Coordinates of C-alpha atoms in Angstrom, one line a residue:
M292 CA -7.2 -8.5 -20.9
N293 CA -8.6 -12.0 -20.5
S294 CA -12.3 -12.6 -19.5
P295 CA -12.9 -13.6 -15.9
A296 CA -13.9 -17.1 -17.1
T297 CA -10.6 -17.4 -19.0
D298 CA -8.6 -16.2 -15.9
R299 CA -10.4 -18.7 -13.7
A300 CA -9.6 -21.6 -16.0
R301 CA -5.9 -20.5 -16.1
Y302 CA -5.6 -20.2 -12.4
D303 CA -7.3 -23.5 -11.8
R304 CA -5.1 -25.3 -14.3
A305 CA -1.9 -23.6 -13.0
T306 CA -2.6 -24.6 -9.4
A307 CA -4.2 -28.0 -9.9
H308 CA -1.2 -29.7 -8.2
L309 CA -1.4 -27.5 -5.1
D310 CA -3.8 -27.7 -2.2
A311 CA -5.9 -24.7 -1.3
P312 CA -6.1 -22.4 0.6
L313 CA -3.3 -20.7 -1.4
A314 CA -2.4 -17.3 -2.8
I315 CA -1.1 -16.3 -6.2
V316 CA 0.3 -13.4 -8.0
D317 CA -0.3 -13.2 -11.8
L318 CA 3.0 -11.8 -13.0
D319 CA 1.6 -10.7 -16.4
A320 CA -0.9 -8.5 -14.5
F321 CA 1.7 -7.4 -11.9
D322 CA 4.0 -6.2 -14.7
A323 CA 1.2 -4.5 -16.6
N324 CA 0.2 -2.7 -13.5
A325 CA 3.8 -1.6 -12.9
D326 CA 4.0 -0.2 -16.4
D327 CA 0.8 1.7 -15.9
L328 CA 2.1 3.3 -12.7
V329 CA 5.3 4.4 -14.5
R330 CA 3.2 5.8 -17.4
R331 CA 1.0 7.8 -15.0
A332 CA 4.1 9.1 -13.1
A333 CA 5.2 10.8 -16.4
G334 CA 9.0 10.6 -15.8
K335 CA 9.1 10.9 -12.0
P336 CA 10.4 7.9 -10.2
V337 CA 8.0 5.7 -8.3
R338 CA 9.0 4.7 -4.7
V339 CA 7.4 1.4 -3.9
A340 CA 5.3 1.2 -0.7
S341 CA 6.5 -2.1 0.9
K342 CA 3.4 -2.5 3.1
S343 CA 1.4 -3.0 -0.1
V344 CA 3.7 -5.8 -1.4
R345 CA 5.2 -7.5 1.7
C346 CA 7.3 -9.9 -0.4
R347 CA 11.1 -9.3 -0.9
A348 CA 11.2 -11.1 -4.3
L349 CA 8.4 -9.0 -5.7
L350 CA 10.0 -5.8 -4.3
E351 CA 13.2 -6.8 -6.1
R352 CA 11.2 -7.5 -9.3
V353 CA 9.5 -4.2 -9.5
L354 CA 12.6 -2.2 -8.5
A355 CA 14.5 -3.8 -11.4
R356 CA 12.0 -2.2 -13.8
P357 CA 12.7 1.3 -15.3
G358 CA 10.8 4.0 -13.5
F359 CA 11.0 2.6 -10.0
A360 CA 13.5 3.8 -7.4
G361 CA 13.5 3.2 -3.6
I362 CA 11.2 1.7 -1.0
M363 CA 8.7 3.3 1.4
S364 CA 8.7 1.1 4.5
Y365 CA 6.3 1.0 7.4
T366 CA 8.3 0.1 10.5
L367 CA 11.9 0.7 11.6
A368 CA 12.6 -3.0 12.1
E369 CA 11.4 -3.7 8.5
S370 CA 13.5 -0.8 7.2
L371 CA 16.7 -2.2 8.9
W372 CA 15.9 -5.7 7.6
L373 CA 15.4 -4.5 4.0
A374 CA 18.6 -2.4 4.2
R375 CA 20.6 -5.5 5.4
S376 CA 19.1 -7.4 2.5
G377 CA 20.6 -5.1 0.0
F378 CA 17.9 -2.4 -0.6
E379 CA 19.9 0.8 -0.7
D380 CA 17.2 3.5 -0.4
V381 CA 14.5 2.9 2.3
L382 CA 12.2 5.7 3.5
L383 CA 10.4 4.9 6.7
A384 CA 7.0 6.5 6.2
Y385 CA 5.9 6.6 9.9
P386 CA 7.6 7.9 13.1
S387 CA 9.0 5.1 15.3
T388 CA 9.6 4.6 19.0
D389 CA 11.8 1.5 18.4
R390 CA 14.7 2.3 20.7
A391 CA 16.7 -0.8 19.9
G392 CA 16.3 -0.2 16.2
F393 CA 17.5 3.4 16.5
G394 CA 20.5 2.1 18.5
E395 CA 21.4 -0.2 15.7
L396 CA 20.9 2.5 13.1
A397 CA 23.1 5.1 14.9
N398 CA 25.9 2.5 15.2
D399 CA 26.0 1.2 11.6
A400 CA 27.4 3.3 8.8
K401 CA 25.8 1.1 6.1
L402 CA 22.4 1.2 7.6
V403 CA 22.4 4.9 8.3
G404 CA 23.3 5.5 4.7
A405 CA 20.3 3.5 3.4
V406 CA 17.5 4.3 5.8
T407 CA 15.7 7.7 6.2
V408 CA 13.4 8.1 9.2
M409 CA 10.2 10.2 9.5
V410 CA 10.0 13.1 12.0
D411 CA 7.2 15.6 12.6
D412 CA 7.9 16.5 16.3
P413 CA 11.1 17.5 18.1
A414 CA 10.2 14.9 20.8
Q415 CA 11.0 12.2 18.2
L416 CA 14.5 13.6 17.9
D417 CA 14.9 13.4 21.7
L418 CA 13.8 9.8 21.6
I419 CA 16.3 8.9 18.9
D420 CA 19.1 10.7 20.7
A421 CA 18.3 8.8 23.9
A422 CA 18.4 5.5 22.1
R423 CA 21.7 6.0 20.3
D424 CA 23.6 3.7 22.7
G425 CA 26.8 5.6 21.9
G426 CA 26.3 5.7 18.2
A427 CA 27.3 8.9 16.5
E428 CA 26.3 8.3 12.9
E429 CA 24.3 11.1 11.3
I430 CA 20.7 10.0 10.8
R431 CA 18.8 10.9 7.6
V432 CA 15.5 12.6 8.4
C433 CA 12.4 13.2 6.3
L434 CA 9.7 15.8 7.5
E435 CA 6.0 15.1 7.0
L436 CA 3.4 17.6 5.9
D437 CA -0.2 17.3 6.9
T438 CA -2.2 17.1 3.7
S439 CA -5.8 17.3 5.1
L440 CA -8.4 19.6 3.6
R441 CA -9.8 22.1 6.1
L442 CA -13.2 23.6 5.3
F443 CA -15.4 26.2 6.9
G444 CA -12.6 27.7 9.0
G445 CA -11.3 24.4 10.0
R446 CA -14.6 23.1 11.4
V447 CA -14.6 20.3 8.8
R448 CA -11.5 18.2 8.2
V449 CA -11.0 15.7 5.4
G450 CA -8.0 13.4 5.4
A451 CA -5.9 11.1 7.6
R452 CA -4.7 12.4 11.0
R453 CA -0.9 12.2 10.5
S454 CA 1.5 15.0 10.9
P455 CA 0.8 18.1 13.1
L456 CA 2.8 20.2 10.7
R457 CA 0.7 22.1 8.2
E458 CA 2.0 25.5 7.4
P459 CA 5.3 26.5 5.7
A460 CA 6.6 28.2 8.8
Q461 CA 6.1 25.0 10.9
L462 CA 8.0 22.8 8.4
A463 CA 10.8 25.3 8.0
G464 CA 11.0 25.7 11.8
L465 CA 11.4 21.9 12.3
A466 CA 14.0 21.9 9.5
R467 CA 16.0 24.5 11.3
A468 CA 15.7 22.6 14.6
V469 CA 17.0 19.4 12.9
A470 CA 19.8 21.3 11.0
S471 CA 21.0 22.8 14.3
R472 CA 21.1 19.5 16.1
P473 CA 24.2 17.3 15.8
G474 CA 23.6 13.8 14.5
F475 CA 20.7 14.6 12.1
R476 CA 20.3 15.8 8.6
V477 CA 17.1 16.7 6.7
V478 CA 17.1 15.0 3.3
G479 CA 13.4 14.9 2.3
L480 CA 9.8 16.0 2.6
M481 CA 6.8 13.8 2.4
A482 CA 3.1 14.5 2.0
Y483 CA 0.6 11.7 1.6
E484 CA -2.8 12.8 0.4
G485 CA -4.7 9.7 1.4
H486 CA -8.1 11.3 0.9
V487 CA -7.3 11.6 -2.8
A488 CA -4.9 8.7 -3.4
G489 CA -6.8 6.1 -1.3
V490 CA -10.5 7.0 -1.8
G491 CA -12.3 5.8 -4.9
D492 CA -14.4 8.4 -6.7
S493 CA -16.8 6.0 -8.5
L494 CA -18.9 4.0 -6.1
E495 CA -21.2 1.5 -7.8
G496 CA -24.8 2.5 -7.2
R497 CA -24.0 5.7 -5.4
P498 CA -23.8 8.5 -8.0
L499 CA -24.4 11.3 -5.5
R500 CA -21.7 10.1 -3.1
S501 CA -19.3 9.6 -6.0
R502 CA -19.9 13.2 -7.3
T503 CA -19.4 14.5 -3.8
I504 CA -16.1 12.7 -3.5
R505 CA -14.9 14.0 -6.9
L506 CA -15.7 17.6 -5.8
M507 CA -13.9 17.1 -2.5
Q508 CA -10.9 15.6 -4.2
G509 CA -10.7 18.4 -6.8
A510 CA -10.7 21.0 -4.1
A511 CA -8.2 19.0 -2.0
R512 CA -5.8 18.7 -5.0
R513 CA -5.9 22.4 -5.7
E514 CA -5.4 23.5 -2.1
L515 CA -2.6 21.0 -1.5
A516 CA -0.7 21.8 -4.7
E517 CA -0.5 25.4 -3.7
R518 CA 0.4 24.8 -0.1
R519 CA 2.9 22.0 -0.9
A520 CA 4.8 24.3 -3.2
E521 CA 5.0 27.0 -0.5
V522 CA 6.2 24.4 2.0
V523 CA 8.9 23.1 -0.3
R524 CA 10.1 26.6 -0.9
A525 CA 10.2 27.3 2.8
V526 CA 12.1 24.1 3.6
R527 CA 14.6 24.5 0.7
A528 CA 15.4 28.0 2.1
V529 CA 16.7 26.1 5.2
V530 CA 17.9 23.0 3.4
P531 CA 19.0 23.9 -0.1
D532 CA 20.2 20.4 -0.9
L533 CA 16.9 18.7 -0.1
E534 CA 17.1 15.3 -1.9
F535 CA 13.5 14.5 -2.5
V536 CA 9.9 15.6 -2.1
N537 CA 7.6 12.5 -2.0
G538 CA 3.9 12.6 -2.6
G539 CA 0.9 10.7 -3.8
G540 CA -0.3 7.2 -3.9
T541 CA -1.8 4.7 -6.3
G542 CA -5.0 6.6 -6.8
S543 CA -3.4 10.0 -7.4
V544 CA -0.2 9.2 -9.3
Q545 CA -0.8 11.4 -12.4
Q546 CA -2.2 14.4 -10.5
T547 CA 0.6 14.4 -7.9
A548 CA 3.3 13.9 -10.6
A549 CA 2.0 17.0 -12.4
E550 CA 3.1 19.2 -9.4
D551 CA 6.5 20.8 -10.0
A552 CA 7.3 20.7 -6.3
V553 CA 7.1 16.9 -6.1
T554 CA 10.2 14.9 -7.2
E555 CA 8.9 11.3 -6.7
I556 CA 5.7 9.4 -6.3
A557 CA 4.8 6.7 -3.7
A558 CA 2.7 3.8 -4.8
G559 CA 2.3 0.1 -4.1
S560 CA -1.3 -1.1 -4.0
G561 CA -1.6 -0.6 -7.7
L562 CA 0.8 -3.5 -8.3
Y563 CA -1.6 -6.0 -6.8
M564 CA -4.9 -4.1 -7.6
P565 CA -7.1 -5.1 -4.6
R566 CA -10.8 -4.5 -4.7
L567 CA -10.8 -1.0 -3.1
F568 CA -8.9 0.3 -6.2
D569 CA -11.7 -0.7 -8.6
N570 CA -13.6 2.5 -7.7
Y571 CA -11.5 5.1 -9.7
T572 CA -12.4 7.0 -12.8
S573 CA -8.8 8.0 -13.6
F574 CA -7.2 4.6 -14.1
R575 CA -7.9 0.9 -14.4
G576 CA -5.6 -1.9 -13.3
R577 CA -5.6 -5.7 -13.5
P578 CA -6.2 -7.9 -10.4
A579 CA -2.9 -9.5 -9.8
A580 CA -3.0 -10.9 -6.3
L581 CA -5.7 -13.4 -5.4
F582 CA -6.3 -16.2 -3.0
A583 CA -8.3 -19.5 -3.4
Q584 CA -10.4 -21.2 -0.8
P585 CA -11.5 -24.8 -1.3
V586 CA -15.2 -25.8 -1.4
V587 CA -15.6 -28.2 1.6
R588 CA -19.5 -28.4 1.9
R589 CA -22.6 -28.1 -0.3
P590 CA -25.3 -27.3 2.3
G591 CA -28.1 -27.0 -0.2
V592 CA -29.2 -25.5 -3.5
G593 CA -27.4 -22.3 -4.4
V594 CA -25.0 -22.6 -1.5
V595 CA -21.4 -23.8 -1.0
T596 CA -19.1 -23.5 2.0
V597 CA -15.4 -22.8 1.6
L598 CA -12.7 -23.3 4.2
G599 CA -11.7 -20.0 6.0
G600 CA -11.8 -16.7 4.2
G601 CA -12.4 -14.3 7.1
Y602 CA -9.6 -11.9 6.1
P603 CA -10.9 -8.3 6.7
A604 CA -8.8 -5.3 5.8
S605 CA -7.8 -2.5 8.2
G606 CA -9.7 0.7 8.3
A607 CA -13.2 1.7 9.4
A608 CA -15.2 -1.5 9.7
G609 CA -17.7 -2.1 6.9
A610 CA -18.6 -4.4 4.0
D611 CA -16.0 -2.7 1.8
R612 CA -13.2 -4.1 4.1
L613 CA -14.1 -7.7 3.3
P614 CA -12.5 -9.8 0.5
V615 CA -14.8 -10.2 -2.5
P616 CA -15.6 -13.6 -4.0
Y617 CA -14.3 -13.0 -7.5
L618 CA -14.3 -16.3 -9.6
P619 CA -16.6 -17.8 -10.5
Q620 CA -18.6 -14.5 -10.8
G621 CA -21.9 -14.2 -9.1
L622 CA -21.2 -15.6 -5.6
R623 CA -22.0 -13.5 -2.5
Y624 CA -21.8 -13.8 1.2
D625 CA -24.6 -15.0 3.4
P626 CA -25.5 -11.7 5.3
Q627 CA -26.1 -13.7 8.5
E628 CA -22.5 -15.1 8.5
G629 CA -20.3 -13.0 6.2
A630 CA -16.7 -14.0 5.8
G631 CA -15.9 -16.6 8.5
E632 CA -12.8 -17.4 10.5
V633 CA -13.0 -21.1 9.7
Q634 CA -15.7 -21.4 7.1
T635 CA -17.5 -19.1 4.8
P636 CA -20.9 -19.9 3.1
L637 CA -21.4 -18.4 -0.3
L638 CA -24.7 -18.0 -2.1
G639 CA -25.7 -17.7 -5.7
S640 CA -26.5 -19.9 -8.7
P641 CA -22.8 -20.5 -9.6
A642 CA -22.6 -22.5 -6.3
D643 CA -24.6 -25.3 -8.0
D644 CA -21.8 -25.9 -10.5
L645 CA -19.1 -26.2 -7.8
L646 CA -18.0 -29.6 -6.4
I647 CA -16.2 -30.5 -3.2
G648 CA -12.5 -29.6 -3.8
D649 CA -13.2 -26.9 -6.4
R650 CA -11.7 -23.4 -5.7
V651 CA -13.4 -20.1 -5.2
W652 CA -11.0 -17.2 -6.0
F653 CA -11.1 -14.1 -3.9
R654 CA -9.7 -10.6 -4.0
H655 CA -8.6 -8.9 -0.8
A656 CA -9.9 -5.5 0.0
K657 CA -6.4 -4.1 0.4
A658 CA -3.0 -5.1 -1.0
G659 CA -0.2 -6.3 1.2
E660 CA -2.5 -7.4 4.1
L661 CA -3.2 -10.6 2.1
C662 CA 0.5 -11.5 2.8
E663 CA -0.2 -11.6 6.5
R664 CA -2.4 -14.7 5.9
F665 CA -0.1 -16.7 3.6
D666 CA 3.5 -17.6 3.8
T667 CA 3.9 -18.2 0.0
L668 CA 2.8 -16.5 -3.2
H669 CA 2.7 -18.8 -6.1
L670 CA 3.8 -16.9 -9.2
I671 CA 1.7 -17.5 -12.4
E672 CA 2.6 -16.8 -16.0
G673 CA 0.0 -17.9 -18.5
D674 CA -1.5 -21.1 -17.2
R675 CA 1.6 -22.3 -15.3
V676 CA 3.1 -21.7 -11.9
T677 CA 6.6 -20.7 -12.7
G678 CA 7.9 -20.1 -9.2
S679 CA 7.0 -19.1 -5.7
A680 CA 8.0 -16.3 -3.4
A681 CA 8.0 -16.1 0.4
T682 CA 5.9 -13.4 1.9
Y683 CA 7.2 -11.5 5.0
R684 CA 5.2 -14.0 7.0
G685 CA 6.9 -16.8 5.2
E686 CA 10.3 -15.4 6.2
G687 CA 9.2 -15.3 9.8
R688 CA 8.8 -11.5 9.8
T689 CA 5.7 -9.9 11.3
F690 CA 6.5 -6.3 11.7
L691 CA 3.0 -5.1 12.9

């Protein structure tokens, strides 16, 4: 890996002919991160989470590599768009109420063969049936398992609030309900352990908190592995030809892949390596997606101001949701202003070496959300821009 100073020089040279603000993807880092995901998956295919990429060209690039198969999408409209674009295996990771989209799906044999929808409640089946608009195509269905860790008799809950289905009998019951209902077929099971896959266990300057997270995650992995295996057995008793069992995320690839019940791993953020994924003891990646903001003011000693930069990530509000000034190293936000909508002051001794028009390179807190701010990703190899790729936004697509 190059030093940060070397990377900064490369990125500045490569983009010298472009005006900032701009966003880049370092393809060498992107490919290295892809290889590491495949290594950690240990032979199980990796399904790419599109919300963490949000760029069709880069989805195509990673899916052309050995070890990757299929997309995990985030809205029905996106799923249909990707399927029409030639992606043949799209798993919608969230339930939808897009009636127009379900009408299109139920009336198109090609789309219905490529897209699998998520269900965790019979009411969702009712909505789909009501939206069919005369379409009789059989819709592929995936059931979702609640992965949260329950402690002290359920009084303490750790994990995202997703599916209401937790026990084997509940999943098997819904599988029977789908199997007995014309126009639907259960093909998969999904369980996303976000409290393991999406929570770093090595927080800088917080050793006690880090140890607590590691203890929680160890307990969560053990409990879920046992329960997931029981759920899979129960669902396979109803649906013997279940096609896939999806689990995991960037932060838990190797642990989830070790479970016999899991047939494929979901991951996407690890391709770009945003800042929230620096806090893991089990793997290291290379920052691949960055954005540059131009220096437009020098208000005083130890201060520069860049244009824009207020791109917070989703989740519970906090400092960890802000982009981080990355290159040159040593810059920090003014605590009274933070990352601003139109301008962002940055403090620190490196500011004195920055001139009007120079760039400050940032890393977003999360992965694909960066692409909601830029319409183009400039693709860098070595110290050259070798191409560009439109983001979803650049193609006029804003799905959420």
